[in-house]
PDB file of C-alpha atoms in Angstrom:
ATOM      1  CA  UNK T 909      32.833  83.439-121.595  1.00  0.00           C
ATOM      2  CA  UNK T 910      29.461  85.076-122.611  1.00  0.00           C
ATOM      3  CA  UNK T 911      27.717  87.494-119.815  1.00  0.00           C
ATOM      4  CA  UNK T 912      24.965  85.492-117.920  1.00  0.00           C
ATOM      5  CA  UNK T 913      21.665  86.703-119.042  1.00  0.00           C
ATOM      6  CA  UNK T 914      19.758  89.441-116.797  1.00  0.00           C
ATOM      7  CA  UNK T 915      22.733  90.282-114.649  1.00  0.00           C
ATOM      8  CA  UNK T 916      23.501  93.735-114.620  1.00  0.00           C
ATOM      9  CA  UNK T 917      27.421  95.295-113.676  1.00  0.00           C
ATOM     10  CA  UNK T 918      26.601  95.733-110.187  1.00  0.00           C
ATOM     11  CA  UNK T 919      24.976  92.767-109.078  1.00  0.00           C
ATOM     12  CA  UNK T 920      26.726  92.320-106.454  1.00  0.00           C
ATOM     13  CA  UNK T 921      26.524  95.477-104.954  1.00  0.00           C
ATOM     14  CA  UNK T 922      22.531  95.932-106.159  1.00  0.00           C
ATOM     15  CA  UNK T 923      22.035  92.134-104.282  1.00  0.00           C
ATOM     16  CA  UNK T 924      24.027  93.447-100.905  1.00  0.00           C
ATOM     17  CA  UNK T 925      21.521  96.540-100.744  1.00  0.00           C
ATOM     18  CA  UNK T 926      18.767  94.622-101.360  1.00  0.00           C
ATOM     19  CA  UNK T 927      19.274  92.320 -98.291  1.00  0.00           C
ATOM     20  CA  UNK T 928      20.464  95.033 -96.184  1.00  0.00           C
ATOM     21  CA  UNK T 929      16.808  96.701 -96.643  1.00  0.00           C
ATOM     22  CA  UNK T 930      15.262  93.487 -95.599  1.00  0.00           C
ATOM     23  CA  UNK T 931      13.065  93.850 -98.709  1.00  0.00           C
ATOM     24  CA  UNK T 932      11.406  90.391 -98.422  1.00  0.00           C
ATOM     25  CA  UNK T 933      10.460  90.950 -94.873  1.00  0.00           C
ATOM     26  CA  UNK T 934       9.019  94.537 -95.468  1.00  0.00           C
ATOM     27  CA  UNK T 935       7.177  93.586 -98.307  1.00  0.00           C
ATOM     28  CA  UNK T 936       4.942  90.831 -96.555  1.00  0.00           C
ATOM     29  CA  UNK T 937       3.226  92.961 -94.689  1.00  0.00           C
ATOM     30  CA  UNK T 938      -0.157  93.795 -95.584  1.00  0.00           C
ATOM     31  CA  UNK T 939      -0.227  97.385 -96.979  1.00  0.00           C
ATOM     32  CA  UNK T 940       1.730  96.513-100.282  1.00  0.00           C
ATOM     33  CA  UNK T 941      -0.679  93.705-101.208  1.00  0.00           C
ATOM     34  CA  UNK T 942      -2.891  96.649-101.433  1.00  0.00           C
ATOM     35  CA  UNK T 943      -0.320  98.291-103.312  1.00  0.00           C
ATOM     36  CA  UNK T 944      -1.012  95.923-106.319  1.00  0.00           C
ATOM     37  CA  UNK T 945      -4.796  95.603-105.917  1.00  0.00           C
ATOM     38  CA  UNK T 946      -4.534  99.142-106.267  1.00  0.00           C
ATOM     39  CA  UNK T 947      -2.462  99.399-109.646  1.00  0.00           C
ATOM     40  CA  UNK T 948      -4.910  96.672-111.199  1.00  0.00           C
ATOM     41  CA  UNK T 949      -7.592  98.661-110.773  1.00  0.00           C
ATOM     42  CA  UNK T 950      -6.110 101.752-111.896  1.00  0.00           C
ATOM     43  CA  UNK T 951      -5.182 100.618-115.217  1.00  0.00           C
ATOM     44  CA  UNK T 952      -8.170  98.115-115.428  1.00  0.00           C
ATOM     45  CA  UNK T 953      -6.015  94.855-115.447  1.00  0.00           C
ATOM     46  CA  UNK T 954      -6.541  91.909-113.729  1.00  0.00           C
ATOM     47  CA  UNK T 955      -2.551  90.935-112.429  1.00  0.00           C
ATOM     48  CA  UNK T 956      -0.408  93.510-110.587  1.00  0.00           C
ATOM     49  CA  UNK T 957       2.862  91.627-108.624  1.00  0.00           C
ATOM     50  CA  UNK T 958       5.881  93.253-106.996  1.00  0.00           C
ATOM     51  CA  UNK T 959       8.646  91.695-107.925  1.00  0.00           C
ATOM     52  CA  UNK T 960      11.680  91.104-106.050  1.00  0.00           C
ATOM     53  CA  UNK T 961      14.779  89.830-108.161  1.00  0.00           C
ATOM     54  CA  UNK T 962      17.401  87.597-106.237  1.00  0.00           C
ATOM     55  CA  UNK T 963      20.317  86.047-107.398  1.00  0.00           C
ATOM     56  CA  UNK T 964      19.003  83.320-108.753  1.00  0.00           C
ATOM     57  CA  UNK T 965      14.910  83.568-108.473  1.00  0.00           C
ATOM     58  CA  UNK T 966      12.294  86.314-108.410  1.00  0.00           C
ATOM     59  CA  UNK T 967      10.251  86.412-105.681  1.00  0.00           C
ATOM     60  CA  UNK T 968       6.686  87.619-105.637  1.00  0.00           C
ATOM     61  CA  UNK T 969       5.742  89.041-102.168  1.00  0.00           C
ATOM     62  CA  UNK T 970       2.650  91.184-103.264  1.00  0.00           C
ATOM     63  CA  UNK T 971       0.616  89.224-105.959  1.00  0.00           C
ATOM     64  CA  UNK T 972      -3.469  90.730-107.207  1.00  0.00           C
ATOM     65  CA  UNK T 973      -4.419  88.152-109.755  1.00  0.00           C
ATOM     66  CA  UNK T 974      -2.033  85.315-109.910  1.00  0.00           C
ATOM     67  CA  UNK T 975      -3.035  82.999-106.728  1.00  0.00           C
ATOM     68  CA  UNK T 976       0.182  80.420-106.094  1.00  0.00           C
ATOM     69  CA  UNK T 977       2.655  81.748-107.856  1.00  0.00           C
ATOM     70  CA  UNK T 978       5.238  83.212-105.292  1.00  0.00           C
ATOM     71  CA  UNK T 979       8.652  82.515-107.234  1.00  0.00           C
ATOM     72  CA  UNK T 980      10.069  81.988-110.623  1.00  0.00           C
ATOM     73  CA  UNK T 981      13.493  81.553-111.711  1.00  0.00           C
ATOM     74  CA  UNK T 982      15.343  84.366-112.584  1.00  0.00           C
ATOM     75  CA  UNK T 983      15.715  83.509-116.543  1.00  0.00           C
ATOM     76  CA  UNK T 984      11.971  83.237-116.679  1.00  0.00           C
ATOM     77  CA  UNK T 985      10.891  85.862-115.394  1.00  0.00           C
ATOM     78  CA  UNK T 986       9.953  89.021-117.660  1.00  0.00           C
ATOM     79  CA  UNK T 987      10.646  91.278-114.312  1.00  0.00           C
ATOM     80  CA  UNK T 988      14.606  90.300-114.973  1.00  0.00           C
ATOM     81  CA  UNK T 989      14.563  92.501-118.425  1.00  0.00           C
ATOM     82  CA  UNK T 990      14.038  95.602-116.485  1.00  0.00           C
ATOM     83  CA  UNK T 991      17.140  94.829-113.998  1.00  0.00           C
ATOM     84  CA  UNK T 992      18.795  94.011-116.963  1.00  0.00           C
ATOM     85  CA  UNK T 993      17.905  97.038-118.891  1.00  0.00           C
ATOM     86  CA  UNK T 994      17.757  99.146-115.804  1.00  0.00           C
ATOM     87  CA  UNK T 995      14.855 100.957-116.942  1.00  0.00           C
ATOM     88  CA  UNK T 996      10.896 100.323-116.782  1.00  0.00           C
ATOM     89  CA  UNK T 997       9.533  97.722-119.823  1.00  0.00           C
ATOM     90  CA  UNK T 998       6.711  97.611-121.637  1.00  0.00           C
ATOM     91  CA  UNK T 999       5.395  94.702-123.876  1.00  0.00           C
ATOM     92  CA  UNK T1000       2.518  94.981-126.188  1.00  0.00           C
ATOM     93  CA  UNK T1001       2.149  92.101-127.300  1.00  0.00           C
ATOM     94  CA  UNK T1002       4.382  89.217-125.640  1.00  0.00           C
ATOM     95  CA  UNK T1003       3.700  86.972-128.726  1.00  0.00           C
ATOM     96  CA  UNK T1004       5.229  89.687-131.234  1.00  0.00           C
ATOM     97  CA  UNK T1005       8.620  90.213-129.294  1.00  0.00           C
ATOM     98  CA  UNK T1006      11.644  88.563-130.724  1.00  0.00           C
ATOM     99  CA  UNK T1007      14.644  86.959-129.032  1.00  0.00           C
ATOM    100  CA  UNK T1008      16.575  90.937-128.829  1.00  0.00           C
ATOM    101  CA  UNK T1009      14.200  91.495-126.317  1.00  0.00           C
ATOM    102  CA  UNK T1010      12.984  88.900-124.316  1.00  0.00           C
ATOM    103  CA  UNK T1011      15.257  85.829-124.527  1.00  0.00           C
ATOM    104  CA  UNK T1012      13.521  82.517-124.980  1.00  0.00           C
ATOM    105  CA  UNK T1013      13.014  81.017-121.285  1.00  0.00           C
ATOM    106  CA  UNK T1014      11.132  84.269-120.261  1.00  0.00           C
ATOM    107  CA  UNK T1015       9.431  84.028-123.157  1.00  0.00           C
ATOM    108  CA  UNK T1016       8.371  80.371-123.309  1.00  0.00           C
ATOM    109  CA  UNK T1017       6.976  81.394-119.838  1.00  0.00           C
ATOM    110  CA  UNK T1018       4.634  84.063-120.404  1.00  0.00           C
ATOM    111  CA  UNK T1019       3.693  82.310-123.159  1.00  0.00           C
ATOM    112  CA  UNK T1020       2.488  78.737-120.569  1.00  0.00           C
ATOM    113  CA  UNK T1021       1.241  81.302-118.256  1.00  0.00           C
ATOM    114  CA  UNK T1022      -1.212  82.874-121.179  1.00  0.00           C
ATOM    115  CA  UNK T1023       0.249  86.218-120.704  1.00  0.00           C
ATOM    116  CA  UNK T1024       0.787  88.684-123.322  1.00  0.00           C
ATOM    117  CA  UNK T1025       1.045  92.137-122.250  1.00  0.00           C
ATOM    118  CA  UNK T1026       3.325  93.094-119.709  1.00  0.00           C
ATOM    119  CA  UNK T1027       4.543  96.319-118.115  1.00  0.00           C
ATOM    120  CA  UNK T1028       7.358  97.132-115.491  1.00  0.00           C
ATOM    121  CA  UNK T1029       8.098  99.684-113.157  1.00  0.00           C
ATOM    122  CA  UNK T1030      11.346  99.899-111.707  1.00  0.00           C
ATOM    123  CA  UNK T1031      11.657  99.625-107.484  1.00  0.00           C
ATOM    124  CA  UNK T1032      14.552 101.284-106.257  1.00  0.00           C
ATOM    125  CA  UNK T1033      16.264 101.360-102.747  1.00  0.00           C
ATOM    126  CA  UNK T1034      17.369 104.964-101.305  1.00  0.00           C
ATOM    127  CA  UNK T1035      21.063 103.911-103.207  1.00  0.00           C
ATOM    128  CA  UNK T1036      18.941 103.695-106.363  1.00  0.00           C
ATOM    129  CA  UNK T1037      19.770  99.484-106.750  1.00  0.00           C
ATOM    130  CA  UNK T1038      17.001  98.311-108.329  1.00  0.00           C
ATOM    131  CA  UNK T1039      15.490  96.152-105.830  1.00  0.00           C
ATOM    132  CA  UNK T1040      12.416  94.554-108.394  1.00  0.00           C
ATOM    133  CA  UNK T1041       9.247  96.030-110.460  1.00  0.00           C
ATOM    134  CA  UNK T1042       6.391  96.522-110.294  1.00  0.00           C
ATOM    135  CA  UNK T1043       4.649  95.567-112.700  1.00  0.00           C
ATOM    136  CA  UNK T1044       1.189  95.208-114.503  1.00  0.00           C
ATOM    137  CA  UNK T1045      -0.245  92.237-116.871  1.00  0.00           C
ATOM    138  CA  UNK T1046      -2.598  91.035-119.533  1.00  0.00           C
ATOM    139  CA  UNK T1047      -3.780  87.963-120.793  1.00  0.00           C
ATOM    140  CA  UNK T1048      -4.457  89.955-123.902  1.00  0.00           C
ATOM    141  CA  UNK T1049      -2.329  92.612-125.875  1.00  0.00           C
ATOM    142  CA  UNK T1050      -2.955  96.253-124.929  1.00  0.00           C
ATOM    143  CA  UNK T1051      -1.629  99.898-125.704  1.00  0.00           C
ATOM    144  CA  UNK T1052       0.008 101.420-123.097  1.00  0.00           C
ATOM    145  CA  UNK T1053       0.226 105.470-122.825  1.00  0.00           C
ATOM    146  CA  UNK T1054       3.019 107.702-121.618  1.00  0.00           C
ATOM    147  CA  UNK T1055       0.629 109.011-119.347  1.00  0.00           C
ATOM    148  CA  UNK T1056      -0.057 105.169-118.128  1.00  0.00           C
ATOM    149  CA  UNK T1057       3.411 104.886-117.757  1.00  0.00           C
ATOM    150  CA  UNK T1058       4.082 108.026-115.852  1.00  0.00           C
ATOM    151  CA  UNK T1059       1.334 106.684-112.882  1.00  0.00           C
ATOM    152  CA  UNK T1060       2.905 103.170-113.179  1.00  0.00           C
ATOM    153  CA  UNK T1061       6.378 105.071-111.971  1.00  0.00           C
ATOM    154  CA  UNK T1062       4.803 107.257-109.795  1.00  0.00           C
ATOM    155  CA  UNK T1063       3.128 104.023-108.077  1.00  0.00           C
ATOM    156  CA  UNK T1064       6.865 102.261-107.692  1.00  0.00           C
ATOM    157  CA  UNK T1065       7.963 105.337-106.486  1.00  0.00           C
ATOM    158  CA  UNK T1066       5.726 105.288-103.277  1.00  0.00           C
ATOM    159  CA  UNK T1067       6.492 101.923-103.007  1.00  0.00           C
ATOM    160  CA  UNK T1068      10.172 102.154-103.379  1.00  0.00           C
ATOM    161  CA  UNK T1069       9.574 105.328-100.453  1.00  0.00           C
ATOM    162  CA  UNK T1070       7.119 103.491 -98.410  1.00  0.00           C
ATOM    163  CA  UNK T1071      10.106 100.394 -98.306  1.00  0.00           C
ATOM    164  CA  UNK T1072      12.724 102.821 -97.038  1.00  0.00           C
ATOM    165  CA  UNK T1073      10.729 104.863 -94.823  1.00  0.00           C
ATOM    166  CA  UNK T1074       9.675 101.464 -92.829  1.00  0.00           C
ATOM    167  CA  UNK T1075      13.205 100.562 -92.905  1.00  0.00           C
ATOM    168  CA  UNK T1076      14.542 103.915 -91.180  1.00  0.00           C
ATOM    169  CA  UNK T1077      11.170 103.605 -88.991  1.00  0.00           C
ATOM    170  CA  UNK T1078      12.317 100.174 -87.160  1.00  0.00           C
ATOM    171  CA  UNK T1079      16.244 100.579 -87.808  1.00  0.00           C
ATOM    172  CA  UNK T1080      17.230 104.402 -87.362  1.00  0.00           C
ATOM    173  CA  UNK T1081      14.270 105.301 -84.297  1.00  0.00           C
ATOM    174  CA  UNK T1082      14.317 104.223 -81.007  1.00  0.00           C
ATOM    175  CA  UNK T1083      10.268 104.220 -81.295  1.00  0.00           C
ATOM    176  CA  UNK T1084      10.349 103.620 -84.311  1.00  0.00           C
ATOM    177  CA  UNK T1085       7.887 100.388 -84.628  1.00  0.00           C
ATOM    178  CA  UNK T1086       5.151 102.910 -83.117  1.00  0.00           C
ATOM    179  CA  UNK T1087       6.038 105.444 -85.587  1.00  0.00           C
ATOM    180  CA  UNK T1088       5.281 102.851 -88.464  1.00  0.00           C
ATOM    181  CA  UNK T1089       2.814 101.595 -86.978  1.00  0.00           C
ATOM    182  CA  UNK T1090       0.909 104.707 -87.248  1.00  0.00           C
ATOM    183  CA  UNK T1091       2.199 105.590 -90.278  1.00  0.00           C
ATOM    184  CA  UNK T1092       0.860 102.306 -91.916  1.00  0.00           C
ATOM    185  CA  UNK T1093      -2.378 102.748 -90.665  1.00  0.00           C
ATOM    186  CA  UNK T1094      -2.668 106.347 -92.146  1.00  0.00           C
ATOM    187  CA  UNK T1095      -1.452 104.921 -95.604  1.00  0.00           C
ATOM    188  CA  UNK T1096      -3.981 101.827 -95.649  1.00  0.00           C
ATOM    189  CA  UNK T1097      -6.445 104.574 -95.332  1.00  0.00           C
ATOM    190  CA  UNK T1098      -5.201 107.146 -97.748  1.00  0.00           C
ATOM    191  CA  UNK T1099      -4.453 103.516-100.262  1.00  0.00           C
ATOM    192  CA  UNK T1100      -8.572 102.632 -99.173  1.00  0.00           C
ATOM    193  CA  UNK T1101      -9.649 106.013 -99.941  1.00  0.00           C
ATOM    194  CA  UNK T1102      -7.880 106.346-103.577  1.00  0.00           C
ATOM    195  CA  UNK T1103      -8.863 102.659-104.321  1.00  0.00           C
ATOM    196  CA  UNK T1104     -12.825 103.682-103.526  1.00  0.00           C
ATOM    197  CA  UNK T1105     -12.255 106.908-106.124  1.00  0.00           C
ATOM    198  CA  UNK T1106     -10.915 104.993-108.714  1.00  0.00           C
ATOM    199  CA  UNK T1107     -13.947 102.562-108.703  1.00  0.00           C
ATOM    200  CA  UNK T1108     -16.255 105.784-108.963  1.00  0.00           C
ATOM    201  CA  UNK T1109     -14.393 106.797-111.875  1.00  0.00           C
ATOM    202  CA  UNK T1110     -14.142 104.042-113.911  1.00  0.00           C
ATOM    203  CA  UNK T1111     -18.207 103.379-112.630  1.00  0.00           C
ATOM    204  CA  UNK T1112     -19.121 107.154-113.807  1.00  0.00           C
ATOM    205  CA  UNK T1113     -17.306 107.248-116.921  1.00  0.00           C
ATOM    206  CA  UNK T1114     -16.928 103.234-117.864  1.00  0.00           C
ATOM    207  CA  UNK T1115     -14.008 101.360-118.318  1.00  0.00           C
ATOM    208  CA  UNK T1116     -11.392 102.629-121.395  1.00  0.00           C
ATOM    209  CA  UNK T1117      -7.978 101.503-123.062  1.00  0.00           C
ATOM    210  CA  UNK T1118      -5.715 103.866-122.801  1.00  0.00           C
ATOM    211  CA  UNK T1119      -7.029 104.647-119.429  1.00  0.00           C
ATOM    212  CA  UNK T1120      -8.342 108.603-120.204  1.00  0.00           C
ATOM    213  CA  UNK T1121      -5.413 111.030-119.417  1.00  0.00           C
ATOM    214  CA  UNK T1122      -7.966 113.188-117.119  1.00  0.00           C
ATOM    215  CA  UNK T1123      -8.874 109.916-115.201  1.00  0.00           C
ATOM    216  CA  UNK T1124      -5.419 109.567-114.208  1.00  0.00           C
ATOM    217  CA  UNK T1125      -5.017 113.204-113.825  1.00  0.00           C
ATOM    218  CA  UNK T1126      -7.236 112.853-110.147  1.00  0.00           C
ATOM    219  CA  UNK T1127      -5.355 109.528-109.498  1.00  0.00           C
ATOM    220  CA  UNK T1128      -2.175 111.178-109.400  1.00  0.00           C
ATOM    221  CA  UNK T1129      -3.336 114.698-107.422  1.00  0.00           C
ATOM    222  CA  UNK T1130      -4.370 111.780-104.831  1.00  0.00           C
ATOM    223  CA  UNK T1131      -0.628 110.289-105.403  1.00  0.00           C
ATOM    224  CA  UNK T1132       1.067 113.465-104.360  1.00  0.00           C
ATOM    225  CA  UNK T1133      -0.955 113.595-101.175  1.00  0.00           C
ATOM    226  CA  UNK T1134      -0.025 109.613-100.181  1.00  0.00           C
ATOM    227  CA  UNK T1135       3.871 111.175-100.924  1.00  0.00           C
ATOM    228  CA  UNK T1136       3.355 113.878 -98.784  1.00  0.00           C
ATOM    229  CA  UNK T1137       2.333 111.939 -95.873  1.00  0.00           C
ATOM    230  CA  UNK T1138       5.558 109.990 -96.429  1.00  0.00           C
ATOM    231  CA  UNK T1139       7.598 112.947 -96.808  1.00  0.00           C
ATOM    232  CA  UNK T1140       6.544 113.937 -93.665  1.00  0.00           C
ATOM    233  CA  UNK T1141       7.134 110.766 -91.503  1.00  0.00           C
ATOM    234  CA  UNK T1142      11.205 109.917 -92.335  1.00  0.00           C
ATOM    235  CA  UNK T1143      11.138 108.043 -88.612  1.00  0.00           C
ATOM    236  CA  UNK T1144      14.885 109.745 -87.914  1.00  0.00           C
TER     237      UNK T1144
END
């Protein structure tokens, strides 16, 4: 029998860590829809998602850009290649890909959905399952740097670490809801803060694709400061 599409070796063991995280509940709270508004405006597109891939759908908890759609199944969904792959994608041009890489549901899709650039960041739990992406998109081809892709992982990084953090924060700590509590308000701000810098930027020197390499240069000093704070607060 051929391999079901999108399913990696350790499904099974990538699915049980995802539920024992709790993923879906974490990720409806409030600070990871800024999460995406965030990455849209850092790259100057108008759809960011986080993408959580179950068993047989993907779920999208944190959506900038595409109001109503919340789920997808699993074969149509361009978030499924990375699990597959177990690495970040990146799609120039969704039109120009052939079947090798993006088999024909996911494909057909995009296509009805009028997307055609897509890019995916890999979430991880603290196991390194990869729980989802997240991911940016176009409804228009568009080059993609390697320093575009190195702040798209650095962004699923913090989210991936801001997942497991609030995990250990109401699981592992007696006061641990308190200790999130406070935590998530100091990452709203440092998220409101970086959000209100990249607008100046892009307002100061206009809007460009690739997004400049010393534009992203201050976005990700900013990053290593938003890590930091999380570094610091591992609710034990």
């Amino acid at each position: 029998m051929a391999p079901t599409p999108f399913v990696p070796d350790n499904e099974s063991e990538r699915l049980r860590s995802l539920r024992a995280y709790d993923v879906l509940p974490t990720l409806i709270e409030p600070i990871f829809d800024e999460f995406v508004a965030l990455t849209a405006q850092v790259f100057s597109l108008p759809i960011s998602l986080i993408a959580v891939v179950e068993e047989a759908e993907v779920f999208y908890p944190a959506n900038h850009g595409m109001p109503g759609n919340d789920r997808q199944r699993r074969a149509e969904a361009l978030c499924s290649t990375a699990i597959e792959k177990a690495r970040a994608v990146v799609y120039h041009d969704l039109l120009l890909e052939t079947a090798a890489t993006i088999p024909a549901e996911a494909a057909l899709a995009a296509q009805q959905n009028e997307l055609r650039f897509y890019a995916g960041a890999l979430l991880r739990l603290p196991d390194q399952s990869p729980l989802g992406t997240l991911c940016i998109i176009d409804r228009q081809p568009r080059t993609f740097s390697a320093t575009e892709q190195q702040v798209l992982d650095q962004l699923a990084a913090l989210v991936s670490q801001a997942i497991a953090v609030r995990h250990a924060c109401l699981y592992q700590s007696a006061d641990g809801l308190e200790q999130w509590e406070q935590l998530r308000t100091q990452l709203q701000e440092e998220l409101r803060e970086l959000t209100a810098l990249v607008r100046y930027l892009f307002t100061r020197h206009g809007v460009q694709i690739p997004v400049p390499a010393e534009l992203l240069a201050q976005v990700e000093r900013r990053l290593h400061d938003f890590r930091a704070l999380l570094d610091e607060h591992q609710c034990s």
